[in-house]
Amino acid sequence: MNRTQVKKGFLEPDSSTGRLYAEASKYIPGGTSRIHYYFKPYPIYAQSGEGCYLTDVEGTRRLDFLNNMTALIHGHGNPGIKKALFDQIERGTAFSEPSEPEIRLARLMIERVKSLEKIRFSNSGTEAVMMAIKLARAFTGRSRIAKFEGFYHGYYDYVQVSFSSTPANWGPPEAPASTPSSGGLADSVLGDVLVMPFNDQKAVEKLLEQHGKVIAALILDPLSNRGGFPLPAEGFFKFLREITRAYGILTIYDEVISFRVDHGGAQAKYGGDPDLTTFGKIMGGGLPVGAVGGKAEVMDLLDPSQGPPKVISGGTASANPLTMAAGLAAMEQMTPSVYARINRLGDLLRKKSNEVFAAAGEPAQLTGEGSLFRLLMTADPVVDYRSSIRKASPQDRFNRLHHNLLEEGIIISKEGLGCLSTPMGEAEVEDFVKALERGVARMPKG
Ligand SMILES: Cc1ncc(COP(=O)(O)O)c(C=O)c1O
């Protein structure tokens, strides 16, 4: 049975979606406050969400395989999260004072993620990354950072570098160019960021030989969505940890997305023992959130109890009690067996979807781990950003498939990111695979 229900096409001339987008465009640049949810000619508009379904303003009900860009691990309207939120609303929505849910969420995270000794909350993954980089600079007395090509870490200046490089500007593979991924970066930013190729031990060795002594931190996403979800080569993270220690560089794991794959984070799965880790998304139970955690000797640079702290971080809404309560309710439900269940469903979804592509002769694949997946229009193995770039098919072909999936009742991101949520089971995986089969069958012959 197909449990999705497409009532009216959102592209029909008199659609509510078209009207809303025209109205939004009068007040908001391009009608959108988030680059990630815009696609041509306009995005669908959410009306409501229930479990693993999202209903748009046309009354069309689709399976939500995006879940606010992977943040809603329990889908929509999880009863435990709702109760925690209602209870907290009764007690108060925001205070100038700290409150107990903050301590409880901090303890939970430190108990789960082995490399954490202390944690500090913020309002977004971007803020967390910014705080982590400042901590690393203050700790090491150095200002430059290193990152991997194609990896996304939010929109702080120093990480808006080389996450969208193209063959026209990306330079040699063993020494990728530092390219701006946004306008508005200060002139000095590109020179302050060393860009390295993922999974290339020799190139990293050579680049750090030249620059390692002036680098404060290497930031990496252990499972990078934007990089195409390449898995680390055998021994690569161990090598990174050893070489960063040798040069006095702090290692920052950006687990804003990858915390989805294991109770102890991707670091429990792939190793690495980072000095600092950033979090966001699922940790907030659906509310805006971020956090930096790590070794006490670095985190204590934020400590105001011993005189003015070396690193200042504030935020009117940081550790907001509503977020802390929702996050706690979401994370307490994420027991190891719950992770194992949705991770198995993710494996099944990838396997069956890749069979669909192979049977149809479509040069595409689903990469990813656990409950995370990414649809890439290349059948080649993905080891880094460059190998994840669509070679065989133009962007238009992906856009067509994305649109076909929407028409078949499935939501994934306009860049191919998708994820499962805990209300899903094998029936929803089956619905996805069947919709993909129909969507692929409707593709023009390549
Ligand atoms: C790996 C990673 N880091 C950082 C961020 C930024 O988080 P936020 O969007 O909460 O600012 C994102 C957002 O998608 C991300 O995927």
PDB file of C-alpha atoms and ligand atoms in Angstrom, residues 124-127 129 152-155 221 254 256-257 281 289, ligand 1:
ATOM      1  CA  SER A 124      23.236  26.285  15.890  1.00  0.00           C
ATOM      2  CA  GLY A 125      25.900  24.073  14.434  1.00  0.00           C
ATOM      3  CA  THR A 126      27.427  27.154  12.812  1.00  0.00           C
ATOM      4  CA  GLU A 127      27.870  28.835  16.195  1.00  0.00           C
ATOM      5  CA  VAL A 129      31.905  25.442  14.825  1.00  0.00           C
ATOM      6  CA  TYR A 152      30.479  21.728   4.839  1.00  0.00           C
ATOM      7  CA  HIS A 153      30.615  23.070   8.382  1.00  0.00           C
ATOM      8  CA  GLY A 154      27.996  25.841   8.421  1.00  0.00           C
ATOM      9  CA  TYR A 155      28.439  29.486   7.550  1.00  0.00           C
ATOM     10  CA  ASP A 221      33.326  15.789   9.521  1.00  0.00           C
ATOM     11  CA  ASP A 254      32.149  18.216  13.357  1.00  0.00           C
ATOM     12  CA  VAL A 256      26.487  18.109  13.636  1.00  0.00           C
ATOM     13  CA  ILE A 257      25.115  15.475  11.246  1.00  0.00           C
ATOM     14  CA  LYS A 281      20.575  18.924  14.786  1.00  0.00           C
ATOM     15  CA  VAL A 289      20.717  23.947  18.899  1.00  0.00           C
TER      16      VAL A 289
HETATM   17  C1  LIG B   1      28.416  19.009   9.239  1.00  0.00           C
HETATM   18  C2  LIG B   1      27.722  20.297   9.538  1.00  0.00           C
HETATM   19  N1  LIG B   1      28.308  21.205  10.324  1.00  0.00           N
HETATM   20  C3  LIG B   1      27.719  22.355  10.662  1.00  0.00           C
HETATM   21  C4  LIG B   1      26.472  22.671  10.176  1.00  0.00           C
HETATM   22  C5  LIG B   1      25.825  23.967  10.547  1.00  0.00           C
HETATM   23  O1  LIG B   1      24.771  23.732  11.417  1.00  0.00           O
HETATM   24  P1  LIG B   1      23.549  24.770  11.500  1.00  0.00           P
HETATM   25  O2  LIG B   1      22.804  24.653  10.223  1.00  0.00           O
HETATM   26  O3  LIG B   1      22.784  24.335  12.696  1.00  0.00           O
HETATM   27  O4  LIG B   1      24.160  26.123  11.657  1.00  0.00           O
HETATM   28  C6  LIG B   1      25.816  21.768   9.345  1.00  0.00           C
HETATM   29  C7  LIG B   1      24.470  22.049   8.821  1.00  0.00           C
HETATM   30  O5  LIG B   1      23.918  21.369   8.019  1.00  0.00           O
HETATM   31  C8  LIG B   1      26.458  20.547   9.005  1.00  0.00           C
HETATM   32  O6  LIG B   1      25.887  19.663   8.204  1.00  0.00           O
END
